[in-house]
Short mmCIF file of C-alpha atoms in Angstrom, two decimals:
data_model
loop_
_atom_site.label_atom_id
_atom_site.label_comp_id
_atom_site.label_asym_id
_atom_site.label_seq_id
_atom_site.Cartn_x
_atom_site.Cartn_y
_atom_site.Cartn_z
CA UNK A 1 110.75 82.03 122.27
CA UNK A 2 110.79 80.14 119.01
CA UNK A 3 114.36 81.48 118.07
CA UNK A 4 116.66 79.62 120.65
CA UNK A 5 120.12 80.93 119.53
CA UNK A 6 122.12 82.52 116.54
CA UNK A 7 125.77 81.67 115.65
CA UNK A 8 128.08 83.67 113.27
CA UNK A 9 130.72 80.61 111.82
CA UNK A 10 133.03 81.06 108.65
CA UNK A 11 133.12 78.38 106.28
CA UNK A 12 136.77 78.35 104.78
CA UNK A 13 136.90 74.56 103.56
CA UNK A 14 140.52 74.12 104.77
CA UNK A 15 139.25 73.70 107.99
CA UNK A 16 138.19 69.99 107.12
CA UNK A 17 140.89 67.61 107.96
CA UNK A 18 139.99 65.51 104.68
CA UNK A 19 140.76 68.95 102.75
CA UNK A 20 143.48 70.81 104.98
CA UNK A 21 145.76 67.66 104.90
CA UNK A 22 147.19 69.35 108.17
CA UNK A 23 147.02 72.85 107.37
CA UNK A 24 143.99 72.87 109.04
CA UNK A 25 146.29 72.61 112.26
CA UNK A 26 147.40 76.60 111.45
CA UNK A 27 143.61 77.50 112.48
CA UNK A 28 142.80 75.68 115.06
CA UNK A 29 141.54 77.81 117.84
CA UNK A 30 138.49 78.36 115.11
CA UNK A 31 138.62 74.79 114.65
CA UNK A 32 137.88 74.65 118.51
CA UNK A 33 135.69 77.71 118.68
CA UNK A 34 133.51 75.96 115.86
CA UNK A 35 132.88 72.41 117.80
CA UNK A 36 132.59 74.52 120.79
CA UNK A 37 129.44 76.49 119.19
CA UNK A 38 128.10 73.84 117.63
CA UNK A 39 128.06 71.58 121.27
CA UNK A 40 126.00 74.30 122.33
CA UNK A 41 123.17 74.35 119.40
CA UNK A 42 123.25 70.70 119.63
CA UNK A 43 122.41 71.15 123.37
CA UNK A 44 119.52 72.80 123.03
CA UNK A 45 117.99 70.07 121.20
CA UNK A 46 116.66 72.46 117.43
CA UNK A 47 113.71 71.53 115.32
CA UNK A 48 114.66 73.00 112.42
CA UNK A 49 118.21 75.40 111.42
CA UNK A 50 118.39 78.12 109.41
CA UNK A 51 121.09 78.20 107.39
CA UNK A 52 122.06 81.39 105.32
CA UNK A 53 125.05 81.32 103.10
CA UNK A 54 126.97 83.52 100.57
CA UNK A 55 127.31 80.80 98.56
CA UNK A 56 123.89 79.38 98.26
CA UNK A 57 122.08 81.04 95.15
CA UNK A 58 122.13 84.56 95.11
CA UNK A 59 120.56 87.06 93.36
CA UNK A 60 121.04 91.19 93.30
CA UNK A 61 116.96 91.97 94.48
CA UNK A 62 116.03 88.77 95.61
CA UNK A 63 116.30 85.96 98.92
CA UNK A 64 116.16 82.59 97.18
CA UNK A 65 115.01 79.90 99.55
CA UNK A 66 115.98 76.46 98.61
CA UNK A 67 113.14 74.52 97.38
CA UNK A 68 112.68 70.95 97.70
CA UNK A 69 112.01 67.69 100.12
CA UNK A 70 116.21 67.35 100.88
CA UNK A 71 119.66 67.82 99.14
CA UNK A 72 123.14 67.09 99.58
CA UNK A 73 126.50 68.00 98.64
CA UNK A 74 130.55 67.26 98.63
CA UNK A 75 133.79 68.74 98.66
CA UNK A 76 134.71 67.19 95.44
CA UNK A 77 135.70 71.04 94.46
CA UNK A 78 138.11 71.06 97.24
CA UNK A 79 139.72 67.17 96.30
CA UNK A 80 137.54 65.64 99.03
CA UNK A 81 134.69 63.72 97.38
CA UNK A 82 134.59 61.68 100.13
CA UNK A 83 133.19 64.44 102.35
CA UNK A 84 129.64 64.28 102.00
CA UNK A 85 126.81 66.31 103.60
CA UNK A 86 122.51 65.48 103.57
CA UNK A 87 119.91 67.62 105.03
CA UNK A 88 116.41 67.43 104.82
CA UNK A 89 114.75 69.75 104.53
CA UNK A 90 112.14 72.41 106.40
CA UNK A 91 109.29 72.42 103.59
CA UNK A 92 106.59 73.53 105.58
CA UNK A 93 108.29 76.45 107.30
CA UNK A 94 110.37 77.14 104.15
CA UNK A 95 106.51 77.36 102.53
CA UNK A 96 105.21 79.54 104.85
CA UNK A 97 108.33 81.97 105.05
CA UNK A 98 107.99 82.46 101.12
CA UNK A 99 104.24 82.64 101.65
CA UNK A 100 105.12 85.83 104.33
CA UNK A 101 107.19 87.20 102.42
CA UNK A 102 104.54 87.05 99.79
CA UNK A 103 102.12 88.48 101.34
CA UNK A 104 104.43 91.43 102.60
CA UNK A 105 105.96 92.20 98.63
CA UNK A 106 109.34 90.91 100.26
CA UNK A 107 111.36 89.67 97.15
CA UNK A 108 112.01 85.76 98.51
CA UNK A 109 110.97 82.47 97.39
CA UNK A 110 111.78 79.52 95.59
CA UNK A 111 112.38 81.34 91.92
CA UNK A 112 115.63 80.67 90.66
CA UNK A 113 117.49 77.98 91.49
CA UNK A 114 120.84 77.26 90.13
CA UNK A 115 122.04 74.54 92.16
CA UNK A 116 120.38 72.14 94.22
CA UNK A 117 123.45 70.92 95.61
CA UNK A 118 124.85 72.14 99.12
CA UNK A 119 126.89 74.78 99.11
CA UNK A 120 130.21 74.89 101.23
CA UNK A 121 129.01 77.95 102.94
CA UNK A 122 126.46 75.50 104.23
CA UNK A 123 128.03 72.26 104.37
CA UNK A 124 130.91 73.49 106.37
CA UNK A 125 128.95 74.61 109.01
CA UNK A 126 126.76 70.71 108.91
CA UNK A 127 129.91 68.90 109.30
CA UNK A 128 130.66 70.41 112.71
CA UNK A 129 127.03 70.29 114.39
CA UNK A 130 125.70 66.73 112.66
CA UNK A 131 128.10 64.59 115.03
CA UNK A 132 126.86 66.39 117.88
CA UNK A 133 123.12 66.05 117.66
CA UNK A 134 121.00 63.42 119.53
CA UNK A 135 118.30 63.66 117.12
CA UNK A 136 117.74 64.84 113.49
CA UNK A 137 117.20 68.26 112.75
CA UNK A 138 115.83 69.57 109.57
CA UNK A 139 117.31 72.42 107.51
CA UNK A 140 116.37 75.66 105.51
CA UNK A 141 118.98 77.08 103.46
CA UNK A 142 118.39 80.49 102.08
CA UNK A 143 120.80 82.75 99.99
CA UNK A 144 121.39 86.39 100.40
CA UNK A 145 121.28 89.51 98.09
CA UNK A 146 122.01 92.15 97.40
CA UNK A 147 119.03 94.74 98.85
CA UNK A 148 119.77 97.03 101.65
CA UNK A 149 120.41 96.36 105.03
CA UNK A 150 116.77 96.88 106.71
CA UNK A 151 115.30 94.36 103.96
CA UNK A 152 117.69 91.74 104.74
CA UNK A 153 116.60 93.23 108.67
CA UNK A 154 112.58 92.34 107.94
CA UNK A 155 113.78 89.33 106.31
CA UNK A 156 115.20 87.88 109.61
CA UNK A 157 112.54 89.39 111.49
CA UNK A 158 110.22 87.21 109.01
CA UNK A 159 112.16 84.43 109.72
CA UNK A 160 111.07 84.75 113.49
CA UNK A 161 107.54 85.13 113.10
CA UNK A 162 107.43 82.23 110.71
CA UNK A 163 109.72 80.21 113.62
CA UNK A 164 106.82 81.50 116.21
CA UNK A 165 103.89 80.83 114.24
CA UNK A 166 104.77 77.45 113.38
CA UNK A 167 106.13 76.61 116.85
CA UNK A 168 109.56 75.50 115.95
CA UNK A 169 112.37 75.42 118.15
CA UNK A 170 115.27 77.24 115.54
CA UNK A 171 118.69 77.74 115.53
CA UNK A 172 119.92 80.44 113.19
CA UNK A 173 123.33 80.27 111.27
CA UNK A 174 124.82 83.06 110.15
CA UNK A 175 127.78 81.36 106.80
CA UNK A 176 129.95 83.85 106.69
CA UNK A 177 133.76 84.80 106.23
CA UNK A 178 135.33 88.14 107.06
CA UNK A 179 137.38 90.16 105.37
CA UNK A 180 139.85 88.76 102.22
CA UNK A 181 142.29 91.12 101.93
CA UNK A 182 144.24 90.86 105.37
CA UNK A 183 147.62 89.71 103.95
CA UNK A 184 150.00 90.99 101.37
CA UNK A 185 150.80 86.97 100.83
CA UNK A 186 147.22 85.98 100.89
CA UNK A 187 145.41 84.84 98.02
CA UNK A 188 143.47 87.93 97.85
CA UNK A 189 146.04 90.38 99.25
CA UNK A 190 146.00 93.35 101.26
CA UNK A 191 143.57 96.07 101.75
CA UNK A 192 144.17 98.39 104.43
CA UNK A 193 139.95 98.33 105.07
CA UNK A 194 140.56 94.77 106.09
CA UNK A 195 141.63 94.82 109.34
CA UNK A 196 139.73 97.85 110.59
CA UNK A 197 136.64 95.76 108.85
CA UNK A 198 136.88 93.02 111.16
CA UNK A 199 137.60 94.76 113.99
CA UNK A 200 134.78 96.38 113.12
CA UNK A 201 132.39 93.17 112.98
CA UNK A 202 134.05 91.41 115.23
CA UNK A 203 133.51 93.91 118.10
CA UNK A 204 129.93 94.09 116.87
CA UNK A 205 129.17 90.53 117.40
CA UNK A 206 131.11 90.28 121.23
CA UNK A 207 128.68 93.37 121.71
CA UNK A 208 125.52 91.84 120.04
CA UNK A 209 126.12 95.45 118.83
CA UNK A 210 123.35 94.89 115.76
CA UNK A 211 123.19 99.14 115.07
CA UNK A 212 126.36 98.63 113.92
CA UNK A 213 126.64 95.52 112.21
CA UNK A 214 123.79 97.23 109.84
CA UNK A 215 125.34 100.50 109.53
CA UNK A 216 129.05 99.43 108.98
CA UNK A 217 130.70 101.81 105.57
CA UNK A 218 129.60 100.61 102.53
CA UNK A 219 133.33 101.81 101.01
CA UNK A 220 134.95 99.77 104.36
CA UNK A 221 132.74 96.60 103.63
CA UNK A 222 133.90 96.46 99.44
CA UNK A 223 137.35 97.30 100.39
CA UNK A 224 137.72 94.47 102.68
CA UNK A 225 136.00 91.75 100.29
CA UNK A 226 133.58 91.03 103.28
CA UNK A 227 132.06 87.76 102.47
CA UNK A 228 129.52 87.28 105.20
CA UNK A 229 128.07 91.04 106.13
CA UNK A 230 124.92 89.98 104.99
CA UNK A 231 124.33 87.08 106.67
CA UNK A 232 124.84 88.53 109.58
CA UNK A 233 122.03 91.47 108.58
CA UNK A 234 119.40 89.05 108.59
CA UNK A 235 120.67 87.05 111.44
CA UNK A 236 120.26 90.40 113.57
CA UNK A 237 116.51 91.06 112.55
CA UNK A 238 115.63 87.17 113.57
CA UNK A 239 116.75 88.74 116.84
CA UNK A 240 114.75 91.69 116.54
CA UNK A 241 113.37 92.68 120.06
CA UNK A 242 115.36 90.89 122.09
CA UNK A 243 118.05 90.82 124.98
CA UNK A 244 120.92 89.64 123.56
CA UNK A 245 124.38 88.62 125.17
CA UNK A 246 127.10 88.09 122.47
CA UNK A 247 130.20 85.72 122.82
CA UNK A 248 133.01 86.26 120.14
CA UNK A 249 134.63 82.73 120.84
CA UNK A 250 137.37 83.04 118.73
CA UNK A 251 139.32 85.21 115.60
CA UNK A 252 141.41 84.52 113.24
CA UNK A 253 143.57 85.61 110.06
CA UNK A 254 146.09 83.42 109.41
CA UNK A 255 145.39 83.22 105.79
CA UNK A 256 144.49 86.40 104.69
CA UNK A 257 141.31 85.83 105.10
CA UNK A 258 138.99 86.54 108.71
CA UNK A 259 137.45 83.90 110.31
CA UNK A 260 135.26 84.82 113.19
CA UNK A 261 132.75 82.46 115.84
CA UNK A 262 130.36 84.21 117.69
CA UNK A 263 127.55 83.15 119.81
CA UNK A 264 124.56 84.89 120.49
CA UNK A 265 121.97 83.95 122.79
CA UNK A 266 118.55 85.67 123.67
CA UNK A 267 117.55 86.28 127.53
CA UNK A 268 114.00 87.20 126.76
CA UNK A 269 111.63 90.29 124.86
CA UNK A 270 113.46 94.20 124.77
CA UNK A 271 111.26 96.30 123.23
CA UNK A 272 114.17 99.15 123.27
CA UNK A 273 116.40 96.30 120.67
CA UNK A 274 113.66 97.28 117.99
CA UNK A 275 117.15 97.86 115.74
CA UNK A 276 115.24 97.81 112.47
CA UNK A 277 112.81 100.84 113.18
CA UNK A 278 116.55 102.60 114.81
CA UNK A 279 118.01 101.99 111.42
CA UNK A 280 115.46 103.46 109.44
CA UNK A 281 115.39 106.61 111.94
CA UNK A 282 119.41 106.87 111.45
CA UNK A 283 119.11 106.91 107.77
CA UNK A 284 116.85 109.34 107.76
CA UNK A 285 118.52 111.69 110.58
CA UNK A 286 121.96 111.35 107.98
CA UNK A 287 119.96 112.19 104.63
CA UNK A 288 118.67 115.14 106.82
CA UNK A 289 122.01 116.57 107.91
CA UNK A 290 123.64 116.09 104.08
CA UNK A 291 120.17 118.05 102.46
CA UNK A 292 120.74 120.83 105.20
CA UNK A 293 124.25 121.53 104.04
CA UNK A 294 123.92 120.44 100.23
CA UNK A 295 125.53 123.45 98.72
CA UNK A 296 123.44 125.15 94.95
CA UNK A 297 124.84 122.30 92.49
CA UNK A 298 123.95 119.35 94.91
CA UNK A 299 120.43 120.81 95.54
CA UNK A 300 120.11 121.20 91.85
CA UNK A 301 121.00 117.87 91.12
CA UNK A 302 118.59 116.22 93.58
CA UNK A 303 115.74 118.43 92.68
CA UNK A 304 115.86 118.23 88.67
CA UNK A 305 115.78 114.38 89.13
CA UNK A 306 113.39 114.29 92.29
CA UNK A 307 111.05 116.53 89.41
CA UNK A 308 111.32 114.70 86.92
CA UNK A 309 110.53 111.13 88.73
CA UNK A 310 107.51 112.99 90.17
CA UNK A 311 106.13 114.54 87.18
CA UNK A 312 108.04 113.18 84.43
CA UNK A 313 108.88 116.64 83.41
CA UNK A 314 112.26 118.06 83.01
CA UNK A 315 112.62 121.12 85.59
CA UNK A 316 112.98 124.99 84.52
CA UNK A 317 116.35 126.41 85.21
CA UNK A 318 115.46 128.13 88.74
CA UNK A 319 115.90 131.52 89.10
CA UNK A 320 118.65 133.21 91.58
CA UNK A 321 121.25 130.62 90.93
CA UNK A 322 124.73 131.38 91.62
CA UNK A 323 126.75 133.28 89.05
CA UNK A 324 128.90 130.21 88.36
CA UNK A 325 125.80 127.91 87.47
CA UNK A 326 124.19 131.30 84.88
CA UNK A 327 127.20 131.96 82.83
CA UNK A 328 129.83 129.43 83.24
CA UNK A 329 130.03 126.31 80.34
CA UNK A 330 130.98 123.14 81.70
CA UNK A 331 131.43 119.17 81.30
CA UNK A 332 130.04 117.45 84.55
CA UNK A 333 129.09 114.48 86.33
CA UNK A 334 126.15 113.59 88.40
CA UNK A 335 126.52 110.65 90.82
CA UNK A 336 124.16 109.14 92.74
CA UNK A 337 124.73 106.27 95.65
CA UNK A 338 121.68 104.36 98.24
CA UNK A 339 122.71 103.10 101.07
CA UNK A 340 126.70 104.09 100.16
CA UNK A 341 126.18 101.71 96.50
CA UNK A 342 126.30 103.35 93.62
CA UNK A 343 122.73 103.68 91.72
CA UNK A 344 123.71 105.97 88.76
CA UNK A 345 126.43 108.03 87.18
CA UNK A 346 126.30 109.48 83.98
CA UNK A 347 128.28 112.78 82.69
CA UNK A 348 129.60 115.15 79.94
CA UNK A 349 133.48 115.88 78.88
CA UNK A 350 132.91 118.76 77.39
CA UNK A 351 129.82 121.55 77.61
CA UNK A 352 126.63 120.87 75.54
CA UNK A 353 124.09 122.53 77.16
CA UNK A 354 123.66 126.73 77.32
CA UNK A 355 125.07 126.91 80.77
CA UNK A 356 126.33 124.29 83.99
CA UNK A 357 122.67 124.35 85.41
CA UNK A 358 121.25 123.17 81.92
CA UNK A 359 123.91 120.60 82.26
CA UNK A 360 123.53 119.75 85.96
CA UNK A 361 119.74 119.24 85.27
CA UNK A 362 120.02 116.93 82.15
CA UNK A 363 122.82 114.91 83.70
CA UNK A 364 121.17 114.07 86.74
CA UNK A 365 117.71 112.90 85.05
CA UNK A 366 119.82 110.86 82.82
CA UNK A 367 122.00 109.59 85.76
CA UNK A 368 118.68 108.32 87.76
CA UNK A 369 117.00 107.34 84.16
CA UNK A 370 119.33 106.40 81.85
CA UNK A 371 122.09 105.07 83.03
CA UNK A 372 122.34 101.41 81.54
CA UNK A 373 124.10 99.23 84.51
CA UNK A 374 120.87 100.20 86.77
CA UNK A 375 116.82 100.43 86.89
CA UNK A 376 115.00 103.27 86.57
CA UNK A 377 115.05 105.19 90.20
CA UNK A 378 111.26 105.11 91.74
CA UNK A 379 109.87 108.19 93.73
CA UNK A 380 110.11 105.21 96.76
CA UNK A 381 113.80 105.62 96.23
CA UNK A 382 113.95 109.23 96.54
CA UNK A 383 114.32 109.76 100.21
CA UNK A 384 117.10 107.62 100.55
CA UNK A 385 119.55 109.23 97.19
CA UNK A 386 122.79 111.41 98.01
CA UNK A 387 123.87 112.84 94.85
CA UNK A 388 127.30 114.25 93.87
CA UNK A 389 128.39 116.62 91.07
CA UNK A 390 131.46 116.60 89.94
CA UNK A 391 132.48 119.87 87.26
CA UNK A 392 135.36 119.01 84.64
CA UNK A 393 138.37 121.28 83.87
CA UNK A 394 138.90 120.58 79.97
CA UNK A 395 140.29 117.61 79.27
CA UNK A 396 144.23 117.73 78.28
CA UNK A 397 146.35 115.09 76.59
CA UNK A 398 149.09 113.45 78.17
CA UNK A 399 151.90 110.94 77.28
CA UNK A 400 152.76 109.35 79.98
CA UNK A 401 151.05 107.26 82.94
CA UNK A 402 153.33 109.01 85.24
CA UNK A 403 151.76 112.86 84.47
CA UNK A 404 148.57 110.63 86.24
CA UNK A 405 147.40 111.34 90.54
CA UNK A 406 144.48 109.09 91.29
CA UNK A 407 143.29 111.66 93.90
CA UNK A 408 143.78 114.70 91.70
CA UNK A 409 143.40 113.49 88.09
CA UNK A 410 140.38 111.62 85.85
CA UNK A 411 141.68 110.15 83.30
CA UNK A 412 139.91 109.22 79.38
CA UNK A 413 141.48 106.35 77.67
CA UNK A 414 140.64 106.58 73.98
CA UNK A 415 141.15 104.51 70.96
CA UNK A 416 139.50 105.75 67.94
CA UNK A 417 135.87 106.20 68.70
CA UNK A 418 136.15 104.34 71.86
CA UNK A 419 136.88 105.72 75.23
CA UNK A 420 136.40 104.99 78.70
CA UNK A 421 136.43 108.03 81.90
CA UNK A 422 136.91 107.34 85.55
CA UNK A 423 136.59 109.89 87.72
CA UNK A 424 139.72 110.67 90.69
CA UNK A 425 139.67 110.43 94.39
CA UNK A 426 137.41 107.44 94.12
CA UNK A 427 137.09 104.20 96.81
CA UNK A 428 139.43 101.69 95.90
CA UNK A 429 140.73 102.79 92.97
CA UNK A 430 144.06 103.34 94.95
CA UNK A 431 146.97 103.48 91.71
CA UNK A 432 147.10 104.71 88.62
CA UNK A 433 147.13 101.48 86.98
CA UNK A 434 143.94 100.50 88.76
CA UNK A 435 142.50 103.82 87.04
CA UNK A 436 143.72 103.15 83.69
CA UNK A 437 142.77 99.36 83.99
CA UNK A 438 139.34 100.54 84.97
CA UNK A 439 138.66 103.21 82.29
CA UNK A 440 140.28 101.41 79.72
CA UNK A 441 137.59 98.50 80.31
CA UNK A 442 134.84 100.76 80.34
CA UNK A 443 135.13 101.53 77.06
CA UNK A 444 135.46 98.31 75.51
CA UNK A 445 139.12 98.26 75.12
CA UNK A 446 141.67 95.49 74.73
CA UNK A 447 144.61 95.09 77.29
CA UNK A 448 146.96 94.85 73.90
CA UNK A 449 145.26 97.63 71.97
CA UNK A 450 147.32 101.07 71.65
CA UNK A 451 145.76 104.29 73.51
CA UNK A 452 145.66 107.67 74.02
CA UNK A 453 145.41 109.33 77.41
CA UNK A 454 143.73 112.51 78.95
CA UNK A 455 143.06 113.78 82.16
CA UNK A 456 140.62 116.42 84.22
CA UNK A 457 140.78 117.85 87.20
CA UNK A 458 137.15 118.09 88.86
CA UNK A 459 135.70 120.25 91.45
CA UNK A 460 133.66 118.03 93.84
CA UNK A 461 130.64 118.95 95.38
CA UNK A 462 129.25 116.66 97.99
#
């Protein structure tokens, strides 16, 4: 067994005494937790540690694996220059990880790079397990993305083979905070999806739960400001197949922000831990249940864009459609999320089509086609799409902010020909300045500039 242990570690630099100038004192059962792990991987004497952090380079669709013979880095950023960190690196199995994922049409590799210097997400994690080795140990750092959770899954299982094939003894470190938003007074605030979040996680981890870890709410996970989710993803598929016992050695919040050691540590092959394959079947067991109860505007969302993906042709108004959908005129939204993420929204204020199918069916092509923040949506894609259509009332001025209900009202911010729309009852948008803030940024105006307001109600269909 090539993969010897995994650890889950934070990386908030205020944990170094050179940078905490004693605050570092207010954490200090991670502080002990953290030497504590890091005795252990020393222990069992590594070849080579893979490091992934949040803050190495990232990109949206792709795994960027540090290139290169070594590197190094300080904590000049955090008024420690002093505070240096060098790693050599793993070139060969770095090579023959990118050369895997290659081979597989995994997006990783050595494309990219934006900084050759170590991150803190990286270095943090160094400065507690250098001191403790008894002999060097070389390094690949690799940044995370933002693809779903069973690709960063195969990723870590790639990881593994690579680890197997080469014969390397690795230890895998999973950079990564918790949630930001734990404390009114913190630097990021409160979210009430904070706490639960790391709950959440941290339960997950004392559990070697992995199901969970790669299933948590997408809308839980943004509203907490989860740093290190996705770390932990691939961490779980370099465990893939095996007995795991997980050790949450310590927690902690005392900023605002959650820090959380775990240790994880393989007892030998379970062919019933095959999580990635139970992920896959989960996902498709949900989509299932939602198609089976999708009520007429739902179904005709998904099947005008699954139609014209297929065929690039735009799909016939069906026959037998409910009154409503014949005869009724209609502004409407179509939204579509993967994997709870949004992957295309697009909409009409106001009725330009004969009837709401007509509109239903040109709004959801162009919400899968057209909309500008996103790619094109491939038939692969199509399996995994949950689509929501939202029908307007008519829009109705308003002069005041206070006429506004984020769960019951959109709201159009215009000035002249520009004008933003956000649609209500959405995640996170939790006040009606948030909503205003939001729509009056998506169209393209100024903080200063003067404004008009609307709003809509909408009848959701889900």
């Amino acid at each position: 067994m090539s993969i010897l242990a995994a650890v889950a570690v934070p990386h908030p630099p205020i944990i170094l005494p050179e940078v905490g100038q004693g605050e570092e004192k207010k954490i200090a059962k991670t502080s002990a937790a953290y030497q504590e792990v890091m005795q252990r991987v020393a222990a069992l004497e590594p070849d080579t540690v893979v490091i992934t952090s949040p803050h190495a380079t990232m990109y949206s669709d792709y795994f960027h694996i540090s290139p290169g013979k070594k590197a190094m880095g300080d904590f000049a950023a955090f008024r420690a220059p002093e505070v240096q960190i060098e790693v050599d690196y793993d070139e060969a199995f770095a090579k023959k990880l990118a050369d895997k994922c290659m081979q597989e049409d995994l997006p990783a590799g050595f494309l990219g790079e934006r900084e050759p210097s170590l991150d803190h997400g990286t270095m943090i994690p160094l400065y507690f397990l250098q001191p403790e080795l008894t002999k060097p140990v070389k390094v690949v750092r690799i940044g995370l993305s933002g693809l779903s959770a069973d690709v960063h899954y195969r990723f870590g299982e790639l990881i593994r083979e690579t680890s197997d094939e080469l014969g390397r003894r690795v230890v895998f470190i999973a950079s990564g905070d918790l949630s930001h938003k734990l404390k009114a007074d913190g630097p990021y605030g409160f979210a009430k999806e904070g706490p639960v979040f790391d709950h959440d996680v941290t339960e997950a981890l004392d559990r070697a739960d992995f199901l969970s870890l790669l299933t948590i709410n997408h809308d839980l996970a943004e509203g907490a400001a989860e740093c290190g989710l996705r770390s932990f993803w691939i961490m779980t598929g370099a465990l893939d197949r095996q007995k795991v016992a997980g050790e949450l050695l310590s927690y902690e919040g005392t900023f605002g922000v959650g820090y959380g050691v775990a240790y994880l540590k393989p007892l030998g092959e379970d062919d019933s831990r095959d999580i990635g394959r139970q992920l896959l079947q989960k996902e498709k067991k949900d989509i299932e249940a939602l198609r089976a109860k999708e009520d007429g505007y739902v179904h005709l969302a998904r099947l005008s864009l699954e139609t014209y993906v297929r065929s690039h042709v735009v799909l016939p108004v069906p026959k037998d459609l409910p009154e409503d959908l014949q005869d009724r005129r209609a502004g409407c939204f179509v939204s579509i999320k993967k994997e709870g993420r949004l992957r295309g929204c697009i909409g009409t204020l106001a009725p330009g089509r004969r009837n709401l199918a007509e509109e239903i069916i040109c709004n959801a092509v162009a919400a899968g086609m057209h909309d500008p923040r996103f790619p094109q949506v491939t038939p692969e894609e199509l399996p995994r799409l949950v689509y929501d259509v939202d029908v307007l009332s008519e829009p109705e001025p308003i002069d005041s902010p206070k006429q506004l209900d984020v769960k019951r009202y959109g709201v159009i911010v215009q000035c002249g020909e520009r004008r933003g729309v956000l649609l209500p009852d959405l995640a996170g948008v939790d006040t009606v300045a948030q909503q205003i803030d939001i729509a009056r940024r998506k169209g393209n105006i100024g903080a200063k500039e003067k404004y008009t307001l609307w709003r809509f109600e909408v009848t959701r269909h889900v």
